[in-house]
Short mmCIF file of C-alpha atoms and ligand atoms in Angstrom, two decimals:
data_model
loop_
_atom_site.label_atom_id
_atom_site.label_comp_id
_atom_site.label_asym_id
_atom_site.label_seq_id
_atom_site.Cartn_x
_atom_site.Cartn_y
_atom_site.Cartn_z
CA UNK A 1 -26.50 -80.72 -72.98
CA UNK A 2 -27.61 -79.52 -69.54
CA UNK A 3 -25.94 -76.72 -67.63
CA UNK A 4 -23.19 -77.94 -65.35
CA UNK A 5 -22.02 -76.81 -61.95
CA UNK A 6 -18.47 -77.32 -60.78
CA UNK A 7 -17.80 -76.85 -57.09
CA UNK A 8 -14.29 -76.11 -55.83
CA UNK A 9 -12.77 -75.30 -52.45
CA UNK A 10 -9.79 -73.06 -51.83
CA UNK A 11 -8.22 -71.16 -48.96
CA UNK A 12 -10.03 -68.20 -47.45
CA UNK A 13 -8.52 -65.00 -48.83
CA UNK A 14 -9.38 -61.56 -50.16
CA UNK A 15 -7.61 -62.25 -53.47
CA UNK A 16 -9.28 -60.72 -56.54
CA UNK A 17 -12.12 -62.74 -58.05
CA UNK A 18 -14.95 -62.23 -60.54
CA UNK A 19 -18.24 -62.36 -58.68
CA UNK A 20 -17.90 -62.41 -54.89
CA UNK A 21 -20.50 -63.48 -52.37
CA UNK A 22 -20.06 -62.46 -48.72
CA UNK A 23 -22.14 -63.46 -45.72
CA UNK A 24 -23.64 -60.65 -43.68
CA UNK A 25 -25.73 -60.96 -40.50
CA UNK A 26 -28.01 -58.53 -38.65
CA UNK A 27 -24.96 -56.66 -37.30
CA UNK A 28 -24.44 -55.60 -40.96
CA UNK A 29 -20.66 -55.87 -40.53
CA UNK A 30 -18.48 -57.54 -43.15
CA UNK A 31 -16.66 -60.63 -41.87
CA UNK A 32 -12.84 -60.25 -41.57
CA UNK A 33 -11.88 -61.44 -45.06
CA UNK A 34 -14.72 -59.52 -46.68
CA UNK A 35 -13.54 -56.43 -44.80
CA UNK A 36 -10.09 -56.91 -46.39
CA UNK A 37 -11.73 -57.14 -49.80
CA UNK A 38 -13.71 -53.97 -49.06
CA UNK A 39 -10.72 -52.11 -47.61
CA UNK A 40 -10.31 -49.73 -50.61
CA UNK A 41 -13.86 -48.41 -50.02
CA UNK A 42 -14.50 -49.05 -46.33
CA UNK A 43 -18.02 -47.61 -46.09
CA UNK A 44 -19.33 -49.20 -49.33
CA UNK A 45 -21.25 -52.01 -47.62
CA UNK A 46 -22.75 -49.65 -45.07
CA UNK A 47 -24.05 -47.31 -47.75
CA UNK A 48 -25.32 -50.13 -49.93
CA UNK A 49 -27.27 -51.86 -47.19
CA UNK A 50 -28.71 -48.56 -46.03
CA UNK A 51 -29.86 -47.76 -49.57
CA UNK A 52 -31.37 -51.23 -49.94
CA UNK A 53 -33.08 -51.56 -46.56
CA UNK A 54 -31.08 -54.78 -46.10
CA UNK A 55 -31.20 -56.06 -42.50
CA UNK A 56 -29.06 -59.20 -42.82
CA UNK A 57 -32.11 -61.47 -42.56
CA UNK A 58 -31.82 -64.94 -43.99
CA UNK A 59 -33.17 -65.04 -47.54
CA UNK A 60 -32.33 -61.39 -48.25
CA UNK A 61 -29.58 -60.14 -50.54
CA UNK A 62 -27.85 -56.98 -51.70
CA UNK A 63 -26.32 -56.94 -55.15
CA UNK A 64 -23.57 -54.42 -56.05
CA UNK A 65 -22.54 -54.19 -59.69
CA UNK A 66 -19.00 -53.22 -60.66
CA UNK A 67 -18.29 -51.62 -57.28
CA UNK A 68 -15.76 -48.87 -57.96
CA UNK A 69 -12.39 -49.33 -56.33
CA UNK A 70 -12.85 -53.07 -55.71
CA UNK A 71 -11.14 -55.97 -57.44
CA UNK A 72 -14.44 -57.77 -58.14
CA UNK A 73 -16.95 -57.29 -60.93
CA UNK A 74 -19.85 -57.85 -58.60
CA UNK A 75 -20.42 -58.14 -54.88
CA UNK A 76 -23.39 -59.98 -53.44
CA UNK A 77 -24.08 -59.73 -49.72
CA UNK A 78 -26.18 -62.71 -48.60
CA UNK A 79 -28.17 -62.27 -45.39
CA UNK A 80 -27.47 -65.03 -42.87
CA UNK A 81 -29.92 -64.22 -40.08
CA UNK A 82 -28.61 -64.68 -36.55
CA UNK A 83 -25.65 -67.01 -36.88
CA UNK A 84 -25.97 -68.12 -33.22
CA UNK A 85 -29.38 -69.60 -34.13
CA UNK A 86 -28.14 -71.42 -37.27
CA UNK A 87 -29.33 -74.95 -37.70
CA UNK A 88 -27.94 -77.30 -40.34
CA UNK A 89 -30.85 -76.66 -42.68
CA UNK A 90 -30.46 -72.88 -42.43
CA UNK A 91 -27.01 -73.23 -43.96
CA UNK A 92 -28.18 -75.63 -46.69
CA UNK A 93 -31.06 -73.31 -47.56
CA UNK A 94 -28.72 -70.32 -47.64
CA UNK A 95 -26.74 -72.23 -50.27
CA UNK A 96 -29.92 -72.70 -52.28
CA UNK A 97 -30.71 -69.00 -52.02
CA UNK A 98 -27.23 -68.05 -53.18
CA UNK A 99 -27.50 -70.39 -56.15
CA UNK A 100 -30.67 -68.64 -57.26
CA UNK A 101 -29.01 -65.24 -56.89
CA UNK A 102 -26.02 -65.99 -59.08
CA UNK A 103 -26.75 -64.01 -62.22
CA UNK A 104 -27.14 -65.97 -65.43
CA UNK A 105 -24.27 -64.19 -67.09
CA UNK A 106 -21.81 -65.00 -64.31
CA UNK A 107 -19.99 -68.22 -64.97
CA UNK A 108 -17.65 -68.04 -62.06
CA UNK A 109 -18.50 -66.98 -58.54
CA UNK A 110 -16.58 -67.09 -55.29
CA UNK A 111 -18.18 -67.45 -51.88
CA UNK A 112 -16.27 -66.25 -48.84
CA UNK A 113 -17.35 -68.81 -46.22
CA UNK A 114 -17.04 -66.65 -43.16
CA UNK A 115 -19.33 -64.68 -40.84
CA UNK A 116 -18.46 -62.12 -38.18
CA UNK A 117 -18.45 -65.11 -35.78
CA UNK A 118 -15.53 -66.60 -37.77
CA UNK A 119 -15.01 -68.93 -40.72
CA UNK A 120 -17.62 -71.64 -41.34
CA UNK A 121 -16.41 -75.05 -40.28
CA UNK A 122 -15.83 -77.70 -42.96
CA UNK A 123 -19.28 -79.24 -42.44
CA UNK A 124 -21.03 -75.89 -42.78
CA UNK A 125 -19.12 -74.98 -45.92
CA UNK A 126 -20.04 -78.37 -47.37
CA UNK A 127 -23.69 -77.84 -46.35
CA UNK A 128 -23.65 -74.52 -48.19
CA UNK A 129 -22.31 -76.28 -51.28
CA UNK A 130 -24.96 -79.00 -50.91
CA UNK A 131 -27.62 -76.29 -50.98
CA UNK A 132 -26.20 -74.95 -54.25
CA UNK A 133 -26.15 -78.41 -55.76
CA UNK A 134 -29.75 -79.20 -54.81
CA UNK A 135 -31.06 -75.89 -56.10
CA UNK A 136 -29.10 -76.07 -59.36
CA UNK A 137 -31.02 -79.09 -60.72
CA UNK A 138 -33.29 -78.58 -63.71
CA UNK A 139 -34.95 -81.17 -65.92
CA UNK A 140 -34.73 -79.81 -69.45
CA UNK A 141 -33.70 -82.91 -71.35
CA UNK A 142 -36.73 -82.65 -73.66
CA UNK A 143 -36.53 -78.94 -74.42
CA UNK A 144 -34.94 -78.55 -77.81
CA UNK A 145 -34.82 -74.75 -77.60
CA UNK A 146 -33.41 -72.57 -74.88
CA UNK A 147 -34.94 -69.36 -73.55
CA UNK A 148 -34.76 -66.00 -75.32
CA UNK A 149 -31.26 -64.75 -75.95
CA UNK A 150 -29.68 -67.78 -74.33
CA UNK A 151 -26.87 -69.53 -76.06
CA UNK A 152 -25.55 -72.99 -75.33
CA UNK A 153 -25.38 -74.79 -72.03
CA UNK A 154 -23.59 -72.96 -69.23
CA UNK A 155 -20.62 -74.33 -67.40
CA UNK A 156 -20.64 -72.63 -64.05
CA UNK A 157 -17.90 -72.81 -61.45
CA UNK A 158 -18.51 -71.84 -57.86
CA UNK A 159 -15.49 -71.62 -55.61
CA UNK A 160 -15.87 -71.80 -51.85
CA UNK A 161 -13.13 -70.03 -49.95
CA UNK A 162 -12.85 -71.81 -46.62
CA UNK A 163 -10.59 -72.11 -43.59
CA UNK A 164 -9.58 -75.70 -44.36
CA UNK A 165 -10.12 -76.60 -48.04
CA UNK A 166 -9.02 -80.21 -47.58
CA UNK A 167 -11.50 -80.83 -44.76
CA UNK A 168 -14.29 -79.07 -46.66
CA UNK A 169 -13.60 -81.12 -49.80
CA UNK A 170 -13.83 -84.29 -47.76
CA UNK A 171 -17.06 -83.19 -46.04
CA UNK A 172 -18.55 -82.26 -49.40
CA UNK A 173 -17.75 -85.63 -50.96
CA UNK A 174 -20.35 -87.42 -48.84
CA UNK A 175 -22.90 -84.69 -49.46
CA UNK A 176 -22.19 -84.78 -53.18
CA UNK A 177 -23.00 -88.50 -53.16
CA UNK A 178 -26.35 -87.69 -51.58
CA UNK A 179 -27.03 -84.81 -53.99
CA UNK A 180 -26.29 -87.14 -56.93
CA UNK A 181 -28.78 -89.61 -55.44
CA UNK A 182 -31.41 -86.86 -55.13
CA UNK A 183 -30.84 -85.78 -58.74
CA UNK A 184 -31.14 -89.38 -59.93
CA UNK A 185 -34.46 -89.72 -58.10
CA UNK A 186 -35.67 -86.42 -59.59
CA UNK A 187 -34.73 -87.52 -63.10
CA UNK A 188 -36.62 -90.78 -62.69
CA UNK A 189 -39.77 -89.02 -61.44
CA UNK A 190 -39.62 -86.35 -64.16
CA UNK A 191 -39.09 -88.76 -67.05
CA UNK A 192 -42.20 -89.29 -69.19
CA UNK A 193 -43.95 -92.66 -68.99
CA UNK A 194 -43.28 -93.53 -72.63
CA UNK A 195 -39.58 -93.41 -71.83
CA UNK A 196 -39.49 -94.71 -68.27
CA UNK A 197 -41.33 -98.02 -68.58
CA UNK A 198 -40.67 -100.78 -66.04
CA UNK A 199 -37.88 -102.38 -68.14
CA UNK A 200 -36.21 -99.00 -68.75
CA UNK A 201 -36.39 -98.16 -65.02
CA UNK A 202 -34.81 -101.55 -64.29
CA UNK A 203 -32.01 -100.77 -66.75
CA UNK A 204 -31.30 -97.46 -65.04
CA UNK A 205 -31.28 -99.09 -61.61
CA UNK A 206 -28.88 -101.71 -62.98
CA UNK A 207 -26.36 -98.96 -63.69
CA UNK A 208 -25.74 -98.77 -59.93
CA UNK A 209 -23.49 -101.79 -60.34
CA UNK A 210 -20.79 -99.30 -61.38
CA UNK A 211 -20.76 -98.09 -57.77
CA UNK A 212 -20.43 -101.58 -56.36
CA UNK A 213 -24.14 -102.22 -55.84
CA UNK A 214 -25.14 -105.79 -56.62
CA UNK A 215 -28.27 -105.59 -58.80
CA UNK A 216 -30.68 -108.40 -59.65
CA UNK A 217 -33.63 -107.91 -61.99
CA UNK A 218 -36.55 -110.34 -61.65
CA UNK A 219 -38.90 -110.61 -64.64
CA UNK A 220 -42.45 -111.94 -64.81
CA UNK A 221 -41.40 -115.61 -65.03
CA UNK A 222 -39.40 -115.40 -61.83
CA UNK A 223 -42.07 -113.35 -60.05
CA UNK A 224 -44.64 -115.96 -60.94
CA UNK A 225 -42.39 -118.67 -59.51
CA UNK A 226 -42.09 -116.65 -56.31
CA UNK A 227 -45.89 -116.44 -56.18
CA UNK A 228 -46.20 -112.66 -56.42
CA UNK A 229 -49.82 -112.85 -57.56
CA UNK A 230 -50.76 -109.42 -56.23
CA UNK A 231 -47.94 -107.49 -57.92
CA UNK A 232 -48.31 -109.39 -61.19
CA UNK A 233 -52.05 -108.72 -61.38
CA UNK A 234 -51.43 -104.97 -61.43
CA UNK A 235 -49.13 -105.21 -64.44
CA UNK A 236 -51.05 -107.81 -66.41
CA UNK A 237 -52.93 -105.24 -68.51
CA UNK A 238 -49.69 -103.65 -69.69
CA UNK A 239 -47.64 -104.38 -72.79
CA UNK A 240 -44.57 -103.87 -70.64
CA UNK A 241 -43.06 -106.59 -68.54
CA UNK A 242 -43.39 -106.10 -64.76
CA UNK A 243 -40.06 -106.19 -62.95
CA UNK A 244 -38.71 -106.32 -59.43
CA UNK A 245 -35.22 -104.96 -58.90
CA UNK A 246 -33.17 -105.91 -55.85
CA UNK A 247 -30.20 -103.64 -55.13
CA UNK A 248 -27.73 -104.72 -52.52
CA UNK A 249 -25.01 -102.63 -50.86
CA UNK A 250 -22.80 -104.50 -48.42
CA UNK A 251 -20.83 -101.79 -46.66
CA UNK A 252 -21.43 -103.02 -43.13
CA UNK A 253 -20.28 -105.88 -40.92
CA UNK A 254 -20.34 -109.31 -42.52
CA UNK A 255 -23.62 -111.00 -41.74
CA UNK A 256 -25.22 -107.99 -40.02
CA UNK A 257 -28.98 -107.85 -40.69
CA UNK A 258 -29.67 -105.39 -43.50
CA UNK A 259 -31.76 -102.24 -43.51
CA UNK A 260 -34.28 -102.78 -46.30
CA UNK A 261 -35.94 -100.04 -48.35
CA UNK A 262 -38.90 -100.81 -50.58
CA UNK A 263 -40.43 -98.57 -53.23
CA UNK A 264 -43.70 -98.45 -55.13
CA UNK A 265 -42.77 -98.16 -58.79
CA UNK A 266 -45.98 -97.74 -60.75
CA UNK A 267 -44.45 -96.21 -63.88
CA UNK A 268 -47.88 -95.03 -64.94
CA UNK A 269 -51.15 -95.33 -63.03
CA UNK A 270 -54.23 -94.95 -65.23
CA UNK A 271 -56.32 -96.51 -62.47
CA UNK A 272 -56.79 -99.59 -64.69
CA UNK A 273 -60.39 -100.71 -65.29
CA UNK A 274 -61.43 -98.38 -62.42
CA UNK A 275 -60.00 -95.70 -64.66
CA UNK A 276 -59.09 -92.27 -63.32
CA UNK A 277 -60.68 -89.06 -64.63
CA UNK A 278 -58.64 -87.49 -67.45
CA UNK A 279 -57.80 -84.25 -65.74
CA UNK A 280 -54.34 -84.36 -64.19
CA UNK A 281 -53.76 -87.95 -65.21
CA UNK A 282 -50.38 -87.00 -66.66
CA UNK A 283 -49.17 -86.58 -63.09
CA UNK A 284 -49.43 -90.33 -62.64
CA UNK A 285 -46.07 -90.67 -64.39
CA UNK A 286 -44.76 -89.81 -60.93
CA UNK A 287 -46.40 -92.80 -59.28
CA UNK A 288 -42.98 -94.43 -59.13
CA UNK A 289 -41.67 -91.79 -56.70
CA UNK A 290 -41.13 -94.38 -53.98
CA UNK A 291 -39.01 -96.56 -56.26
CA UNK A 292 -37.12 -93.47 -57.44
CA UNK A 293 -36.28 -92.51 -53.85
CA UNK A 294 -35.08 -96.03 -53.06
CA UNK A 295 -32.88 -96.05 -56.18
CA UNK A 296 -31.51 -92.59 -55.35
CA UNK A 297 -30.84 -93.72 -51.79
CA UNK A 298 -28.90 -96.79 -52.93
CA UNK A 299 -26.88 -94.53 -55.19
CA UNK A 300 -26.11 -92.21 -52.26
CA UNK A 301 -25.15 -95.02 -49.87
CA UNK A 302 -22.85 -96.71 -52.37
CA UNK A 303 -21.29 -93.47 -53.64
CA UNK A 304 -20.39 -92.37 -50.11
CA UNK A 305 -19.42 -95.93 -49.15
CA UNK A 306 -21.81 -96.02 -46.21
CA UNK A 307 -20.85 -98.50 -43.49
CA UNK A 308 -24.15 -100.36 -43.66
CA UNK A 309 -25.70 -103.41 -45.23
CA UNK A 310 -28.65 -102.02 -47.13
CA UNK A 311 -31.04 -103.53 -49.64
CA UNK A 312 -33.33 -101.63 -51.99
CA UNK A 313 -36.29 -103.41 -53.55
CA UNK A 314 -38.49 -101.75 -56.14
CA UNK A 315 -41.64 -103.11 -57.77
CA UNK A 316 -42.00 -101.78 -61.33
CA UNK A 317 -45.35 -102.11 -63.07
CA UNK A 318 -47.71 -100.17 -65.29
CA UNK A 319 -51.41 -100.06 -64.34
CA UNK A 320 -53.38 -100.10 -67.62
CA UNK A 321 -56.94 -100.86 -68.75
CA UNK A 322 -56.88 -103.71 -71.28
CA UNK A 323 -58.59 -106.93 -72.28
CA UNK A 324 -56.11 -108.73 -70.07
CA UNK A 325 -56.27 -106.27 -67.17
CA UNK A 326 -57.32 -107.34 -63.67
CA UNK A 327 -60.83 -106.32 -62.69
CA UNK A 328 -62.92 -105.33 -59.69
CA UNK A 329 -64.22 -108.56 -58.21
CA UNK A 330 -61.07 -110.55 -58.97
CA UNK A 331 -59.60 -112.43 -56.05
CA UNK A 332 -55.79 -112.57 -56.00
CA UNK A 333 -53.48 -114.81 -54.03
CA UNK A 334 -50.50 -112.88 -52.70
CA UNK A 335 -47.04 -114.35 -52.10
CA UNK A 336 -47.91 -114.55 -48.38
CA UNK A 337 -50.81 -116.88 -49.24
CA UNK A 338 -53.37 -114.31 -48.09
CA UNK A 339 -56.14 -113.63 -50.60
CA UNK A 340 -57.29 -110.18 -51.72
CA UNK A 341 -60.62 -109.19 -53.23
CA UNK A 342 -60.23 -106.34 -55.70
CA UNK A 343 -62.75 -103.55 -55.09
CA UNK A 344 -60.94 -100.91 -57.09
CA UNK A 345 -58.11 -101.48 -59.58
CA UNK A 346 -56.88 -97.96 -58.80
CA UNK A 347 -55.82 -99.13 -55.32
CA UNK A 348 -52.88 -100.89 -56.99
CA UNK A 349 -49.84 -99.62 -55.11
CA UNK A 350 -50.67 -101.59 -51.99
CA UNK A 351 -50.87 -104.77 -54.09
CA UNK A 352 -47.35 -104.22 -55.38
CA UNK A 353 -46.07 -103.49 -51.88
CA UNK A 354 -47.88 -106.43 -50.29
CA UNK A 355 -45.73 -108.91 -52.22
CA UNK A 356 -42.53 -106.88 -51.83
CA UNK A 357 -42.93 -106.52 -48.05
CA UNK A 358 -43.54 -110.23 -47.67
CA UNK A 359 -40.65 -111.10 -49.98
CA UNK A 360 -38.29 -108.74 -48.11
CA UNK A 361 -39.21 -110.12 -44.74
CA UNK A 362 -38.90 -113.75 -45.76
CA UNK A 363 -35.75 -113.38 -47.85
CA UNK A 364 -33.64 -110.88 -45.95
CA UNK A 365 -34.76 -110.93 -42.28
CA UNK A 366 -34.26 -107.15 -42.13
CA UNK A 367 -33.25 -105.26 -38.99
CA UNK A 368 -35.98 -102.92 -40.16
CA UNK A 369 -37.79 -102.17 -43.41
CA UNK A 370 -39.10 -98.86 -44.67
CA UNK A 371 -41.36 -98.60 -47.68
CA UNK A 372 -42.04 -95.44 -49.66
CA UNK A 373 -45.09 -95.03 -51.85
CA UNK A 374 -47.18 -92.39 -53.57
CA UNK A 375 -50.00 -94.43 -52.14
CA UNK A 376 -53.10 -92.30 -51.54
CA UNK A 377 -54.68 -88.99 -52.44
CA UNK A 378 -56.07 -89.07 -48.91
CA UNK A 379 -52.67 -88.36 -47.35
CA UNK A 380 -52.70 -85.01 -49.16
CA UNK A 381 -56.13 -84.23 -47.73
CA UNK A 382 -54.67 -84.88 -44.28
CA UNK A 383 -51.16 -83.37 -44.50
CA UNK A 384 -50.92 -81.34 -47.70
CA UNK A 385 -47.44 -81.27 -49.21
CA UNK A 386 -45.50 -80.30 -46.08
CA UNK A 387 -45.17 -83.70 -44.42
CA UNK A 388 -45.18 -87.28 -45.62
CA UNK A 389 -47.47 -89.63 -43.70
CA UNK A 390 -45.56 -91.98 -41.39
CA UNK A 391 -47.12 -95.26 -40.29
CA UNK A 392 -45.14 -97.69 -38.18
CA UNK A 393 -45.31 -100.60 -35.77
CA UNK A 394 -42.24 -99.34 -33.93
CA UNK A 395 -41.78 -96.24 -31.76
CA UNK A 396 -37.99 -96.17 -32.06
CA UNK A 397 -37.99 -96.32 -35.85
CA UNK A 398 -40.72 -93.66 -35.90
CA UNK A 399 -38.68 -91.46 -33.61
CA UNK A 400 -35.56 -91.86 -35.75
CA UNK A 401 -37.47 -91.02 -38.93
CA UNK A 402 -39.05 -88.01 -37.28
CA UNK A 403 -35.71 -86.59 -36.15
CA UNK A 404 -34.03 -87.36 -39.48
CA UNK A 405 -36.91 -85.44 -41.07
CA UNK A 406 -36.39 -82.40 -38.87
CA UNK A 407 -32.64 -82.47 -39.53
CA UNK A 408 -32.95 -82.67 -43.33
CA UNK A 409 -36.17 -80.74 -43.84
CA UNK A 410 -37.88 -83.82 -45.33
CA UNK A 411 -40.44 -83.98 -42.58
CA UNK A 412 -42.82 -86.79 -41.63
CA UNK A 413 -45.91 -86.86 -39.43
CA UNK A 414 -47.00 -90.01 -37.64
CA UNK A 415 -50.48 -91.36 -38.27
CA UNK A 416 -52.38 -94.05 -36.33
CA UNK A 417 -52.65 -97.79 -36.91
CA UNK A 418 -55.31 -99.63 -34.87
CA UNK A 419 -57.47 -102.75 -35.10
CA UNK A 420 -60.61 -100.67 -35.71
CA UNK A 421 -59.11 -99.27 -38.91
CA UNK A 422 -57.77 -102.69 -39.81
CA UNK A 423 -61.27 -104.16 -39.71
CA UNK A 424 -62.35 -101.78 -42.46
CA UNK A 425 -60.26 -103.88 -44.87
CA UNK A 426 -62.02 -107.19 -44.12
CA UNK A 427 -63.74 -108.71 -47.17
CA UNK A 428 -66.92 -110.64 -47.70
CA UNK A 429 -65.21 -113.14 -50.04
CA UNK A 430 -61.48 -113.16 -49.31
CA UNK A 431 -59.04 -112.51 -46.46
CA UNK A 432 -59.14 -108.80 -47.19
CA UNK A 433 -60.20 -106.28 -49.82
CA UNK A 434 -57.93 -103.76 -51.49
CA UNK A 435 -59.97 -100.62 -50.82
CA UNK A 436 -61.91 -99.39 -47.81
CA UNK A 437 -64.65 -96.79 -47.76
CA UNK A 438 -64.38 -93.02 -48.02
CA UNK A 439 -63.11 -92.53 -44.48
CA UNK A 440 -59.45 -92.61 -43.40
CA UNK A 441 -58.17 -93.63 -46.84
CA UNK A 442 -54.47 -93.19 -46.04
CA UNK A 443 -54.83 -95.18 -42.83
CA UNK A 444 -56.78 -98.09 -44.29
CA UNK A 445 -54.12 -98.34 -47.04
CA UNK A 446 -51.45 -98.57 -44.33
CA UNK A 447 -53.49 -101.18 -42.44
CA UNK A 448 -53.57 -103.23 -45.62
CA UNK A 449 -49.77 -103.08 -45.86
CA UNK A 450 -49.36 -104.04 -42.22
CA UNK A 451 -51.03 -107.36 -42.95
CA UNK A 452 -47.88 -108.29 -44.91
CA UNK A 453 -45.13 -107.26 -42.48
CA UNK A 454 -45.63 -109.73 -39.62
CA UNK A 455 -43.44 -108.86 -36.65
CA UNK A 456 -40.71 -107.15 -38.70
CA UNK A 457 -39.85 -103.62 -37.56
CA UNK A 458 -41.46 -101.53 -40.28
CA UNK A 459 -42.42 -98.04 -41.38
CA UNK A 460 -44.51 -96.92 -44.33
CA UNK A 461 -44.10 -93.42 -45.76
CA UNK A 462 -47.00 -92.17 -47.88
CA UNK A 463 -45.25 -89.66 -50.15
CA UNK A 464 -48.11 -88.85 -52.56
CA UNK A 465 -47.92 -85.22 -51.41
CA UNK A 466 -44.14 -84.80 -51.26
CA UNK A 467 -42.65 -86.77 -54.16
CA UNK A 468 -44.17 -84.92 -57.10
CA UNK A 469 -45.84 -81.71 -58.18
CA UNK A 470 -43.71 -80.17 -55.50
CA UNK A 471 -44.02 -76.62 -54.24
CA UNK A 472 -40.92 -74.66 -55.22
CA UNK A 473 -38.52 -74.18 -52.33
CA UNK A 474 -35.02 -72.80 -51.82
CA UNK A 475 -33.67 -76.28 -52.47
CA UNK A 476 -35.92 -77.60 -55.21
CA UNK A 477 -37.49 -76.16 -58.35
CA UNK A 478 -38.22 -79.50 -59.94
CA UNK A 479 -41.61 -81.21 -60.36
CA UNK A 480 -40.13 -84.45 -59.10
CA UNK A 481 -38.54 -83.53 -55.79
CA UNK A 482 -36.38 -86.56 -55.05
CA UNK A 483 -38.04 -86.55 -51.64
CA UNK A 484 -36.86 -89.25 -49.26
CA UNK A 485 -33.26 -89.68 -50.38
CA UNK A 486 -31.86 -87.23 -47.86
CA UNK A 487 -34.25 -88.41 -45.14
CA UNK A 488 -33.31 -92.07 -45.47
CA UNK A 489 -29.63 -91.37 -45.97
CA UNK A 490 -29.78 -89.56 -42.62
CA UNK A 491 -31.74 -92.39 -41.02
CA UNK A 492 -28.98 -94.77 -42.09
CA UNK A 493 -26.13 -92.56 -40.90
CA UNK A 494 -27.82 -91.92 -37.55
CA UNK A 495 -29.05 -95.41 -36.73
CA UNK A 496 -26.94 -97.93 -38.69
CA UNK A 497 -23.43 -96.52 -39.10
CA UNK A 498 -21.30 -95.31 -36.25
N1 BES B 501 -51.23 -93.32 -57.18
C1 BES B 501 -52.47 -93.09 -56.55
C2 BES B 501 -52.39 -92.10 -55.39
C3 BES B 501 -52.01 -90.70 -55.77
C4 BES B 501 -52.98 -89.76 -56.07
C5 BES B 501 -50.69 -90.30 -55.77
C6 BES B 501 -52.63 -88.47 -56.40
C7 BES B 501 -50.34 -89.00 -56.09
C8 BES B 501 -51.30 -88.10 -56.41
C9 BES B 501 -53.02 -94.40 -56.01
O1 BES B 501 -52.69 -95.53 -56.74
C10 BES B 501 -54.50 -94.29 -56.02
O2 BES B 501 -55.06 -94.21 -57.06
N2 BES B 501 -55.11 -94.31 -54.83
C11 BES B 501 -56.51 -94.21 -54.69
C12 BES B 501 -56.96 -95.27 -53.72
C13 BES B 501 -58.44 -95.50 -53.70
C14 BES B 501 -58.90 -96.08 -55.02
C15 BES B 501 -58.77 -96.43 -52.56
C16 BES B 501 -56.84 -92.83 -54.20
O3 BES B 501 -56.05 -92.27 -53.42
O4 BES B 501 -57.85 -92.29 -54.60
MN1 MN B 502 -54.03 -95.89 -58.34
ZN1 ZN B 503 -50.95 -95.45 -57.81
#
């Protein structure tokens, strides 16, 4: 049983509570309600912050145990930084910081959602709660023992005292849907590859039907009929059936062209016959991070009843070396009819996406399509883990993704697509090859994908650096980050709903 977090909203008051969190800025003054709480010992905060060197900066905290004369067992002052400069993400991150500060022993905490500038509005209070939710996640399903001295799972309740509890509850509902989608994506990325095979992933995606998502699972027979020769080649060395899952959420106008999201779902990438070196190969369980993000996104959209027609398509395969595996030198015929010479069986993600992009375009006539893929190591050489690579044939879509990234903190950086790079993928024997040379590896991979999108408005996000093995932040401590769910949810709310 994992730890659980219950989030509640109630009216702003100085009523007694167990563990209280107050928000304090650089003026070091308690907000009005906190001042009421502190009334029995008016100079307590002043003395505490002086003793601690606390300056009210964001990310800093003062912790007062059993403060004498007060009705609380503990008082935590959380630094807010300058409230006039607050951006949305500052509030979400503050929530993450507070979550980390809540002591293990404390099972109920109360946050007074107010600064000296006044009470937080409903959206800000909900953003704070979102931060707590995102930070709270841990993947410990396979740990049979808990840490030293720990007992069973903890059931924590955090109560947000706000100006308008009803409005805050409503604002949080949509954010909770997104947080659930992020946690689903994280679970999928963290799951080991012996558990999360393509059929098991398809089963988990199918559970979205409970939210009103229409789910169709296509197995190898159907994929063959569709002519997905590129995708099927990747999975042909695996004991597991390759699958394509189509998830459909119709929350928008009848007949309106859908937004389509496509994910690379290589449940394990050994490299195939062009096998990878052993060191770090276990990380390739996360090579389905694109498919996980798409599944998490569909969960979020359906759970918050987004007013959009959206389709998620994920290609689930396992890339294994085997007597039946595809080889370097093979020439594949993709669903588009274009032929591909295999140079390297480790450049498999683009083969999966080639057929999905073509299928999406032909079947759904999308208003736009965005694919996510842990596609190349080269994108990490270029951008590290701070930005995902963005490749697109459309300036408006690029602009929308860039601003959604800045708003949510899931940032993207645009990379070039030009005919000179495209040429690097020409083949001696077929229409194209699946791997270019050493130069510009992330770009040549994107050029390969572009050969399957035609004139459809399209963006490709290379998330090899952001989806897995993630640096720990205020909002994520998990190996699988769930990256992309919040970004794309925001893209949808900003460009499709409204
Ligand atoms: N899944 C990998 C890319 C990857 C590497 C993701 C490290 C996350 C962390 C992809 O299938 C791959 O192997 N790409 C090759 C392409 C090359 C053979 C052209 C790469 O990046 O080396
Ligand atoms: Mn590979
Ligand atoms: Zn891969």
